[in-house]
Coordinates of C-alpha atoms in Angstrom, one line a residue:
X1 CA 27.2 -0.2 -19.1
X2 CA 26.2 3.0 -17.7
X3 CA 24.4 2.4 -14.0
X4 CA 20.6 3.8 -14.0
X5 CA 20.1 6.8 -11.7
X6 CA 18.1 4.9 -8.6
X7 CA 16.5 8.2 -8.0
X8 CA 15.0 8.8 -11.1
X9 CA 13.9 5.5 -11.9
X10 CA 10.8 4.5 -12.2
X11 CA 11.0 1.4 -10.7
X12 CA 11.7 2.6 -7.1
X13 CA 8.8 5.5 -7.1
X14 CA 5.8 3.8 -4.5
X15 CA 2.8 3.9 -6.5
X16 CA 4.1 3.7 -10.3
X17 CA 3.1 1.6 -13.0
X18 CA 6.0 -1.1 -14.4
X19 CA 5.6 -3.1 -17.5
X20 CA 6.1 -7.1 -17.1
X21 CA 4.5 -10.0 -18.1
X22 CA 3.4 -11.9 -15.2
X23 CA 0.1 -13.1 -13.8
X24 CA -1.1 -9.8 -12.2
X25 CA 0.1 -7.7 -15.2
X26 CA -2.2 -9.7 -17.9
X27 CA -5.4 -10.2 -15.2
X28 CA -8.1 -7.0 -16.3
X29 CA -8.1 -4.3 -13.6
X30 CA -11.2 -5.1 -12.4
X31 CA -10.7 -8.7 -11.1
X32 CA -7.2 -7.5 -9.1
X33 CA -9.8 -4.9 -7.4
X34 CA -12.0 -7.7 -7.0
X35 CA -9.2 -9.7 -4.8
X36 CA -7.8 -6.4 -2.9
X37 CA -11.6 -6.5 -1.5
X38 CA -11.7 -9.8 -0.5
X39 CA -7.9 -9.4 1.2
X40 CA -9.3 -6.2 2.6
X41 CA -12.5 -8.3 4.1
X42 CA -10.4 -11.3 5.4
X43 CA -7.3 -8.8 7.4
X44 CA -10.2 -6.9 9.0
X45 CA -12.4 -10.1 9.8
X46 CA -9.4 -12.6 10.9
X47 CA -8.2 -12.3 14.7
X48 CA -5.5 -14.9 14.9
X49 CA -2.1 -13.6 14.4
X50 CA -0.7 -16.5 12.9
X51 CA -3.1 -16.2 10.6
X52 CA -2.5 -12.6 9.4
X53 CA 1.2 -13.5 9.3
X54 CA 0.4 -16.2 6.6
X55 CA -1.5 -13.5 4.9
X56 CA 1.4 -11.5 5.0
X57 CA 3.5 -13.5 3.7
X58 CA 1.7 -14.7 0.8
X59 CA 1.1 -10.7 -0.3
X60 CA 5.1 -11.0 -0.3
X61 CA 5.3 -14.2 -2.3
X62 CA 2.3 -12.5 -4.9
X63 CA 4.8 -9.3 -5.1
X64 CA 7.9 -11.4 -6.0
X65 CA 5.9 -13.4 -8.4
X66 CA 4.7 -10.1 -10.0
X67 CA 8.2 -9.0 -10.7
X68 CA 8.8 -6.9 -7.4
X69 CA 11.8 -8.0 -5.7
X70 CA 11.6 -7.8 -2.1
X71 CA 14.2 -5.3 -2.1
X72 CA 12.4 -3.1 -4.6
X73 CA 9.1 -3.7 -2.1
X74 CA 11.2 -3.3 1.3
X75 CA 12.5 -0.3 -0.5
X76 CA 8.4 1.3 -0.8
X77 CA 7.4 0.5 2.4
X78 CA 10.4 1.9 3.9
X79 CA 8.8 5.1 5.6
X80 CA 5.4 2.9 5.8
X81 CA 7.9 0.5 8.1
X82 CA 9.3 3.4 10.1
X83 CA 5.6 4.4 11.5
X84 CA 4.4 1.1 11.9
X85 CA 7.3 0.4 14.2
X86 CA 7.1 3.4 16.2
X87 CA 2.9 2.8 16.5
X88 CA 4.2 -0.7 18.1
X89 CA 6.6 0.7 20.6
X90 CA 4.3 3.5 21.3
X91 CA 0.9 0.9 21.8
X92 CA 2.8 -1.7 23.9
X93 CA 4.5 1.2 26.3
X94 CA 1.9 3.3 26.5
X95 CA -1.8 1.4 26.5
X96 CA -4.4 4.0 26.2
X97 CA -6.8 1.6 28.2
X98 CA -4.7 -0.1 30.8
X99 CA -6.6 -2.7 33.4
X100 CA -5.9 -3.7 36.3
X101 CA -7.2 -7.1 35.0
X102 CA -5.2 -7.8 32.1
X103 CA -2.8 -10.2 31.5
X104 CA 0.6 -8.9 32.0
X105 CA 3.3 -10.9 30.3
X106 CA 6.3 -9.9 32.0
X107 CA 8.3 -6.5 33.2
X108 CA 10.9 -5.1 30.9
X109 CA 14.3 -4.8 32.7
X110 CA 11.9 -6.3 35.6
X111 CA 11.1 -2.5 35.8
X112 CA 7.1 -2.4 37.5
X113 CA 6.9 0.6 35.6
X114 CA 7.5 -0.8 32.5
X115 CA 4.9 -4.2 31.8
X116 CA 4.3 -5.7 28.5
X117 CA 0.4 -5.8 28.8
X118 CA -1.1 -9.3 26.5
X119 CA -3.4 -6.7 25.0
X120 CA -1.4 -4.1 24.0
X121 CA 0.9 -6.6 22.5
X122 CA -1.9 -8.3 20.6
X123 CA -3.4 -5.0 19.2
X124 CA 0.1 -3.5 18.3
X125 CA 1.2 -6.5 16.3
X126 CA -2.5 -6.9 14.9
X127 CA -2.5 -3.3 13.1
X128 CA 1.1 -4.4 12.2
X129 CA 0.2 -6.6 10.0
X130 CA -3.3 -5.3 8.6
X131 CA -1.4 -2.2 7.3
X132 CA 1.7 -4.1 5.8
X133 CA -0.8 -6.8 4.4
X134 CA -3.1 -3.6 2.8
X135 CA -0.4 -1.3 2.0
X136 CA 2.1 -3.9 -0.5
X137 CA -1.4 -5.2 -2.0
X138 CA -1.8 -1.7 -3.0
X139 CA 1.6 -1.0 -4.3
X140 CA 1.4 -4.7 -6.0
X141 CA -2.1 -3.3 -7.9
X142 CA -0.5 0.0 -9.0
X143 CA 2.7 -1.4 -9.7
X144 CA 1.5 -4.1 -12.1
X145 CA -1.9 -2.1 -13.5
X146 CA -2.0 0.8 -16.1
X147 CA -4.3 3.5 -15.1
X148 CA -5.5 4.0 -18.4
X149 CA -6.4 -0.1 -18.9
X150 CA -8.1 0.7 -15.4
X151 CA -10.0 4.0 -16.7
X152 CA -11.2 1.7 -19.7
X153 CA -12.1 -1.3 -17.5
X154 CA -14.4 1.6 -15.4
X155 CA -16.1 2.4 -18.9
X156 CA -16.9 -0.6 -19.5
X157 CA -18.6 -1.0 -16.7
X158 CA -21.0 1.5 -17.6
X159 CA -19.6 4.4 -15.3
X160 CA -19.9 7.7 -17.0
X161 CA -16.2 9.1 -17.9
X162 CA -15.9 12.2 -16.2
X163 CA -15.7 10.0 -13.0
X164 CA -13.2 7.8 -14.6
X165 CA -11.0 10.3 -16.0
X166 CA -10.9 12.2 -13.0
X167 CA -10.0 9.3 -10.6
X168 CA -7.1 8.5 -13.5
X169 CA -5.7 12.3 -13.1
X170 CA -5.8 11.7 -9.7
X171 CA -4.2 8.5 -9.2
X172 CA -1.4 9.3 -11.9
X173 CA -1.4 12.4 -9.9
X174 CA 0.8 10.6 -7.2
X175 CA 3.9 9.0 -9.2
X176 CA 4.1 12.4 -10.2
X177 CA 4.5 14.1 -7.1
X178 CA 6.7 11.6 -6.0
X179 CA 8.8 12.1 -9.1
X180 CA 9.1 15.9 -8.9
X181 CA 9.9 15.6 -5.6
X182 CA 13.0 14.2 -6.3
X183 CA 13.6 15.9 -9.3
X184 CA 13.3 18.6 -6.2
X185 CA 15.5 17.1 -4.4
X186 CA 18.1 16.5 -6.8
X187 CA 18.5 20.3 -8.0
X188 CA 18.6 21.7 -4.5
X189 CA 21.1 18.9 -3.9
X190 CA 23.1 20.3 -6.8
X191 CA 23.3 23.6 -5.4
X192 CA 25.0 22.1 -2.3
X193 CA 21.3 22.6 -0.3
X194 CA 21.4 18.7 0.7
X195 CA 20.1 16.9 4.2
X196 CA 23.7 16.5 4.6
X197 CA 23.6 20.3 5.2
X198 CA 20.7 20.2 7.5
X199 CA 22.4 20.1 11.1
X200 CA 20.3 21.8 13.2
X201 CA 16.7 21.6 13.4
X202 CA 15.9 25.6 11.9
X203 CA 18.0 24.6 8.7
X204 CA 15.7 21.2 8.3
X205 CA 12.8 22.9 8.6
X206 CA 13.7 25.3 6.1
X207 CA 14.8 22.6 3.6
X208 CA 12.0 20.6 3.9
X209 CA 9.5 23.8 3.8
X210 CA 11.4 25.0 0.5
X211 CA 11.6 21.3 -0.8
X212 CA 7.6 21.2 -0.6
X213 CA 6.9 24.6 -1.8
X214 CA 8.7 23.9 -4.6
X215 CA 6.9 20.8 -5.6
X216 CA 3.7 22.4 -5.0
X217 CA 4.4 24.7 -7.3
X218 CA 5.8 22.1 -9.9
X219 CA 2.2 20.1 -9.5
X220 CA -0.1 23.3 -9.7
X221 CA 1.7 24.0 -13.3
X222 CA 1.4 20.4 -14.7
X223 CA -2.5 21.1 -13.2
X224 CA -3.2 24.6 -14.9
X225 CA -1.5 22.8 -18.3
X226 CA -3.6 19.7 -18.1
X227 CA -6.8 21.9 -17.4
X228 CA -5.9 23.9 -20.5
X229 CA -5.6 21.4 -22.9
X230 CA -8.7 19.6 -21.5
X231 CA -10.6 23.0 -22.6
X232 CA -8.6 23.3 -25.9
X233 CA -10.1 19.6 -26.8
X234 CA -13.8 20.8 -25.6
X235 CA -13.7 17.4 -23.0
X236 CA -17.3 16.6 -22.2
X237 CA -18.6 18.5 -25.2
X238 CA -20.1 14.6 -26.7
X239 CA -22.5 12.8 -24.2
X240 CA -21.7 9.4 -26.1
X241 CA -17.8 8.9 -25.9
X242 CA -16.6 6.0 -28.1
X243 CA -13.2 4.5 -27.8
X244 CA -10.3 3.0 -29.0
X245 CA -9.3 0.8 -26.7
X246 CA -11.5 -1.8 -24.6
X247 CA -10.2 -3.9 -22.1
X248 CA -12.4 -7.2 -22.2
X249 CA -13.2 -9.9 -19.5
X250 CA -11.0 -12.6 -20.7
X251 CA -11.5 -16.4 -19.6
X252 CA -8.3 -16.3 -17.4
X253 CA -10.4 -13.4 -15.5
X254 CA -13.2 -15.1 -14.6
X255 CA -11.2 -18.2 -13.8
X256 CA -9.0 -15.8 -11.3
X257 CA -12.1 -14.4 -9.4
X258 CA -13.5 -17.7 -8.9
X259 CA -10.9 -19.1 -7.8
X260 CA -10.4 -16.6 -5.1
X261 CA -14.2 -16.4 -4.6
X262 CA -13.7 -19.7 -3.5
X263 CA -10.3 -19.0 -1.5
X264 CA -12.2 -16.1 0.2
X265 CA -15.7 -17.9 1.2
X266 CA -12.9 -21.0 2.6
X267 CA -11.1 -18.1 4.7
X268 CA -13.8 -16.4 6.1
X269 CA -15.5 -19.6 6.9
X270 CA -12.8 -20.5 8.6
X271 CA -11.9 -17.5 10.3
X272 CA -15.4 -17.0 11.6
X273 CA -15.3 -20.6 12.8
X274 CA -17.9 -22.4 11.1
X275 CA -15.8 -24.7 9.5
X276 CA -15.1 -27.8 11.9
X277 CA -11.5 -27.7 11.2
X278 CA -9.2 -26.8 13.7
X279 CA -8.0 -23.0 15.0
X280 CA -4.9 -21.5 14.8
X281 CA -3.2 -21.3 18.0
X282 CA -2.7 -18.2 19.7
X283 CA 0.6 -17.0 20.8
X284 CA -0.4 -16.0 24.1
X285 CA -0.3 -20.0 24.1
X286 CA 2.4 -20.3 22.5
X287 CA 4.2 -18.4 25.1
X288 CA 2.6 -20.0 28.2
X289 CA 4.0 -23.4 26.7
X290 CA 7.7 -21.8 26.5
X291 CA 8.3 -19.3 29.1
X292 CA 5.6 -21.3 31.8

């Protein structure tokens, strides 16, 4: 059996849609936007880091149970991982509001220089997890929704189609760069014009500036095609578009929002502290009680 080229397939590309038959790929688009705004709500609302961990962790269970294997997701948020661990190093060494007054958890090589600020530490591991939490709950909803069920979902809701079909083109816009960026890569590859080849930092420059001009070039010819054949079918010419395809609110869709209406009002209840339950401990406390 002939092994799949990784770099052309479809699977590993960030933002592109896969076919599968689990939970999130038979929910309508609308309702999985429903839930990215409630996880948006809760990541920006909650304070505890335990508690955005457990978030976390569940986006990671809800990709592996949509047919992403952590591999394929680790694989996405690769780059995305890169940044967010440099932003750490970078907020915890260099706190762009340092206090006299703020807890300062211990020295690093007991260097006075160096301190490891409570703060800095909170805030660094806080946007940690907001963006990993926000960033695989997008790449779950594009991965296991169709642009064009979304664009129909949109029409149904009564928004006028222009809008829709622009925000598809747009959208479906980004799979392709990705994918013609490799392509890219691949064919100066070929001509022996790799990274491998990029030892100094002139020659990197120049491939990566070639590399892009090249795929900007690619994109603005798949853009002057689409907008020709968009003219050649008079688009917009009928006020009153009728279509094919609908994508109706089924029973398991209303049952899926409730239920994470009711997830979401629990959270938030809870994370705003009206619930008399107790709080998460913090791990400032946690520490204290190990290290004291």
């Amino acid at each position: 059996m002939k092994r799949k080229n990784k770099v052309l397939d479809h699977k590993t590309y960030i933002f592109a849609y896969t076919q599968g038959n689990s939970l999130m790929h038979k929910l309508n688009p609308i309702s999985k936007i429903i839930f990215l705004i409630y996880l948006t709500i809760l990541t920006f609302v909650i304070d505890s880091l335990i508690f955005l961990a457990l978030i976390s962790l569940s986006i990671l269970i809800l990709a592996l149970s949509s047919g992403i294997s952590l591999r394929n997701l680790f694989r996405k948020l690769r780059f995305m991982m890169i940044v967010l661990i440099i932003s750490v190093i970078l907020n915890i060494f260099f706190n762009a509001i340092p206090s006299s007054q703020e807890t300062i958890l211990f020295y690093l090589f007991d260097l006075e220089f160096l301190p490891i600020r409570r703060l800095a530490v909170y805030f660094a591991l806080k946007a940690l997890f907001i963006v990993l939490t926000l960033f695989s709950s997008a790449i779950i909803y594009s991965n296991t929704t169709s642009m064009k069920d979304f664009v129909y979902a949109l029409i149904s809701m009564k928004i006028p189609y222009k809008y829709c079909f622009s925000f598809m083109v747009g959208i479906k816009y980004i799979p392709l760069i990705e994918e013609e960026a490799k392509t890219v890569a691949l064919a100066q590859k070929a001509r022996g014009l790799g990274l491998e080849r990029a030892n100094t930092f002139k020659k990197a420059y120049k491939l990566v500036f070639e590399r892009l001009a090249a795929t900007l070039v690619t994109i603005l010819r798949k853009s002057q095609v689409t907008s020709i054949s968009m003219e050649n079918r008079c688009f917009g010419i009928s006020k009153h578009r009728t279509n094919l395809t609908k994508v109706p609110f089924k029973r398991k869709d209303f049952l899926f929002v409730l239920l994470v209406s009711l997830i979401f009002l629990f959270l938030l209840f809870y994370a705003i502290r009206i619930l008399p339950l107790p709080y998460f401990p913090s791990l400032f406390s946690i520490y204290l009680q190990l290290f004291s």
